[in-house]
Amino acid sequence: ADPDPLQDFCIADLKGTISVNGFPCKLASNVTSDDFFFDGLSQEGSTNNSFGSSVTQGNVLAFPGLNTLGISMNRVDIAPGGLNPPHSHPRAAESGILVQGKLLVGLLTTGNVFYSKNLTAGQMFVIPRGLVHFQLNVGQEKALIFTAFNSHLPGAVVLPLNLFASTPSVPDNVLTKAFQVEQTVIDEIKSKFGG
Ligand code: GLV
Ligand code: MN
């Protein structure tokens, strides 16, 4: 989904002082082999949190060699019973492969149609750009997924955090009206996310 590059590579200078659509390139004379390799997805992320899951991002901010190339990857670790909560990526389609475990992958269309499937190791899924999706570990062991995106910075809108843990917070009367519930329900949800 990103624009085509205009050169072989453009290793991001993340500290560049100009703001463009992407990052400025590091001087070619300063580029080394290390700029084309990244080991940030080699470690298991901690799933010791309320969702029981962890997304380790391999986007341009973590791996500057991806700058302008229109691709990136994540590693997702999910404990038994854990959930990578409903979220969407505004700038990319996602594909993924389940490397280990048993996983329910679900996605929702703009017309509120729900599609899902239980996956076993080696199976792949695709999430069209911008659609809300989740992954739930339905097995007894940990689940491991690697996901791939057609953007160097796909972005992630995590629905529960977006609506209930924003800065500043969304007005309570918007949330009570939107979800057709009493204030106490909104208070309880906000309290789970430190609100
Ligand atoms: C999984 O959905 C991911 O965004 O990596
Ligand atoms: Mn995703």
Short mmCIF file of C-alpha atoms and ligand atoms in Angstrom, two decimals:
data_model
loop_
_atom_site.label_atom_id
_atom_site.label_comp_id
_atom_site.label_asym_id
_atom_site.label_seq_id
_atom_site.Cartn_x
_atom_site.Cartn_y
_atom_site.Cartn_z
CA ALA A 1 0.00 0.00 0.00
CA ASP A 2 3.01 2.33 0.32
CA PRO A 3 4.34 4.38 -2.64
CA ASP A 4 7.08 2.79 -4.78
CA PRO A 5 10.68 3.54 -3.78
CA LEU A 6 12.76 5.87 -5.97
CA GLN A 7 16.15 4.24 -5.18
CA ASP A 8 17.63 0.82 -4.29
CA PHE A 9 17.34 1.58 -0.61
CA CYS A 10 16.87 4.42 1.83
CA ILE A 11 17.96 3.30 5.27
CA ALA A 12 15.90 5.53 7.53
CA ASP A 13 17.63 8.28 9.43
CA LEU A 14 15.11 8.21 12.27
CA LYS A 15 16.67 11.32 13.77
CA GLY A 16 16.34 13.28 10.52
CA THR A 17 15.24 16.82 11.17
CA ILE A 18 12.95 17.09 8.16
CA SER A 19 9.51 15.53 8.04
CA VAL A 20 8.57 13.78 4.78
CA ASN A 21 6.21 10.97 3.76
CA GLY A 22 8.58 8.36 5.22
CA PHE A 23 12.02 9.09 6.63
CA PRO A 24 15.05 10.74 5.00
CA CYS A 25 17.82 8.35 3.94
CA LYS A 26 21.01 7.77 5.82
CA LEU A 27 24.07 8.82 3.80
CA ALA A 28 24.99 5.90 1.49
CA SER A 29 28.61 6.10 2.65
CA ASN A 30 27.44 5.33 6.20
CA VAL A 31 25.37 2.27 5.21
CA THR A 32 26.65 -1.11 6.46
CA SER A 33 25.53 -4.76 6.25
CA ASP A 34 23.83 -4.36 9.61
CA ASP A 35 21.33 -1.93 8.07
CA PHE A 36 19.77 -4.84 6.11
CA PHE A 37 19.35 -7.23 9.07
CA PHE A 38 17.20 -7.17 12.21
CA ASP A 39 17.07 -9.58 15.13
CA GLY A 40 14.27 -7.85 17.04
CA LEU A 41 11.76 -10.62 16.22
CA SER A 42 13.97 -13.43 17.53
CA GLN A 43 12.92 -13.11 21.16
CA GLU A 44 9.59 -14.22 22.65
CA GLY A 45 7.57 -11.24 23.88
CA SER A 46 6.17 -11.25 27.42
CA THR A 47 2.54 -12.37 27.56
CA ASN A 48 2.35 -11.53 31.27
CA ASN A 49 -0.37 -8.86 30.81
CA SER A 50 -4.16 -8.66 30.93
CA PHE A 51 -4.58 -9.77 27.29
CA GLY A 52 -2.09 -12.63 27.59
CA SER A 53 -0.44 -11.59 24.33
CA SER A 54 2.45 -9.59 22.94
CA VAL A 55 3.05 -7.98 19.55
CA THR A 56 6.69 -7.26 18.72
CA GLN A 57 6.81 -4.84 15.81
CA GLY A 58 9.33 -5.07 13.00
CA ASN A 59 8.31 -1.83 11.29
CA VAL A 60 10.47 1.02 9.96
CA LEU A 61 10.79 2.52 13.45
CA ALA A 62 12.36 -0.70 14.75
CA PHE A 63 14.13 -1.71 11.52
CA PRO A 64 15.16 1.42 9.57
CA GLY A 65 16.24 -0.69 6.55
CA LEU A 66 12.53 -1.11 5.70
CA ASN A 67 12.16 2.61 4.98
CA THR A 68 10.32 3.27 1.65
CA LEU A 69 10.16 -0.47 0.75
CA GLY A 70 6.48 -0.88 1.59
CA ILE A 71 6.88 -4.00 3.73
CA SER A 72 7.25 -4.97 7.41
CA MET A 73 6.62 -7.85 9.83
CA ASN A 74 5.50 -8.51 13.39
CA ARG A 75 5.98 -11.34 15.83
CA VAL A 76 2.92 -12.19 17.95
CA ASP A 77 3.20 -14.39 21.05
CA ILE A 78 -0.05 -15.51 22.70
CA ALA A 79 -0.33 -17.51 25.95
CA PRO A 80 -2.98 -20.28 26.23
CA GLY A 81 -6.35 -18.49 26.41
CA GLY A 82 -4.67 -15.20 25.49
CA LEU A 83 -6.03 -12.74 22.94
CA ASN A 84 -4.44 -10.32 20.50
CA PRO A 85 -7.42 -7.94 20.84
CA PRO A 86 -9.54 -6.62 17.97
CA HIS A 87 -7.53 -4.07 15.97
CA SER A 88 -7.08 -2.76 12.44
CA HIS A 89 -4.16 -1.51 10.32
CA PRO A 90 -5.06 1.69 8.45
CA ARG A 91 -2.15 1.48 6.00
CA ALA A 92 -1.70 -2.20 5.15
CA ALA A 93 -3.13 -5.60 4.39
CA GLU A 94 -1.76 -8.31 6.69
CA SER A 95 -0.85 -11.91 6.04
CA GLY A 96 0.32 -14.25 8.75
CA ILE A 97 1.57 -17.75 9.40
CA LEU A 98 0.95 -19.71 12.57
CA VAL A 99 4.28 -21.28 13.49
CA GLN A 100 3.19 -22.93 16.72
CA GLY A 101 -0.05 -23.63 18.60
CA LYS A 102 -3.78 -23.49 17.83
CA LEU A 103 -5.37 -20.19 16.97
CA LEU A 104 -8.80 -18.77 16.21
CA VAL A 105 -8.34 -15.95 13.68
CA GLY A 106 -11.36 -13.73 13.09
CA LEU A 107 -12.04 -10.70 10.90
CA LEU A 108 -14.97 -8.37 10.31
CA THR A 109 -15.99 -6.62 7.14
CA THR A 110 -17.20 -3.03 6.82
CA GLY A 111 -20.68 -4.60 6.50
CA ASN A 112 -20.29 -6.35 9.90
CA VAL A 113 -19.92 -9.84 8.45
CA PHE A 114 -17.70 -12.03 10.65
CA TYR A 115 -15.30 -14.59 9.14
CA SER A 116 -13.14 -16.92 11.26
CA LYS A 117 -11.20 -20.17 11.28
CA ASN A 118 -9.29 -22.33 13.72
CA LEU A 119 -5.72 -22.71 12.49
CA THR A 120 -2.97 -25.22 13.25
CA ALA A 121 0.77 -24.76 12.76
CA GLY A 122 1.82 -23.99 9.20
CA GLN A 123 -1.50 -22.49 8.15
CA MET A 124 -1.74 -18.95 6.82
CA PHE A 125 -4.33 -16.18 6.98
CA VAL A 126 -4.92 -12.83 5.31
CA ILE A 127 -6.56 -9.70 6.66
CA PRO A 128 -7.60 -7.16 4.01
CA ARG A 129 -6.36 -3.62 4.64
CA GLY A 130 -8.15 -1.74 7.41
CA LEU A 131 -10.46 -4.56 8.53
CA VAL A 132 -10.87 -5.32 12.25
CA HIS A 133 -9.37 -8.68 13.28
CA PHE A 134 -8.14 -10.66 16.30
CA GLN A 135 -6.26 -13.82 17.21
CA LEU A 136 -7.30 -16.02 20.17
CA ASN A 137 -5.13 -18.86 21.44
CA VAL A 138 -7.55 -21.81 21.67
CA GLY A 139 -4.85 -24.41 22.41
CA GLN A 140 -3.10 -25.72 25.51
CA GLU A 141 0.35 -24.44 24.52
CA LYS A 142 1.67 -21.03 23.56
CA ALA A 143 0.95 -19.75 20.07
CA LEU A 144 3.48 -18.03 17.81
CA ILE A 145 2.62 -16.09 14.66
CA PHE A 146 4.70 -14.07 12.23
CA THR A 147 2.72 -11.48 10.30
CA ALA A 148 3.67 -9.50 7.19
CA PHE A 149 2.36 -6.15 5.93
CA ASN A 150 2.50 -4.19 2.69
CA SER A 151 3.57 -1.00 4.47
CA HIS A 152 6.76 -0.06 6.29
CA LEU A 153 4.50 1.42 9.02
CA PRO A 154 1.05 -0.25 8.95
CA GLY A 155 -0.23 1.42 12.12
CA ALA A 156 -2.52 -0.39 14.55
CA VAL A 157 -5.81 0.88 15.96
CA VAL A 158 -6.47 -1.38 18.97
CA LEU A 159 -10.21 -0.91 19.47
CA PRO A 160 -10.49 -1.26 23.28
CA LEU A 161 -7.51 1.03 23.87
CA ASN A 162 -8.54 3.48 21.16
CA LEU A 163 -11.98 4.06 22.69
CA PHE A 164 -11.30 3.50 26.40
CA ALA A 165 -7.66 4.49 26.95
CA SER A 166 -7.14 7.52 24.71
CA THR A 167 -5.40 10.78 25.73
CA PRO A 168 -7.39 12.80 26.55
CA SER A 169 -10.26 10.38 27.10
CA VAL A 170 -13.35 10.17 24.91
CA PRO A 171 -16.27 11.86 26.74
CA ASP A 172 -18.26 9.38 28.82
CA ASN A 173 -21.56 10.45 27.28
CA VAL A 174 -20.21 9.50 23.86
CA LEU A 175 -19.35 6.02 25.14
CA THR A 176 -22.60 5.43 27.08
CA LYS A 177 -24.58 6.48 24.00
CA ALA A 178 -22.43 4.51 21.55
CA PHE A 179 -22.63 1.28 23.54
CA GLN A 180 -26.13 1.88 24.99
CA VAL A 181 -24.97 1.20 28.58
CA GLU A 182 -24.92 2.93 31.98
CA GLN A 183 -22.00 5.06 33.16
CA THR A 184 -20.92 2.31 35.59
CA VAL A 185 -20.12 0.01 32.67
CA ILE A 186 -17.94 2.69 31.06
CA ASP A 187 -16.23 3.37 34.40
CA GLU A 188 -15.45 -0.30 34.82
CA ILE A 189 -13.99 -0.68 31.33
CA LYS A 190 -11.93 2.53 31.64
CA SER A 191 -10.59 1.36 35.03
CA LYS A 192 -9.21 -1.82 33.42
CA PHE A 193 -7.04 0.33 31.17
CA GLY A 194 -5.83 2.66 33.90
CA GLY A 195 -8.47 5.35 33.22
C1 GLV B 1 -1.56 -9.39 14.09
O1 GLV B 1 -2.75 -9.21 13.85
C2 GLV B 1 -0.59 -8.35 13.89
O2 GLV B 1 -1.05 -7.21 13.66
O3 GLV B 1 0.63 -8.60 13.93
MN MN B 2 -3.06 -7.27 12.85
#
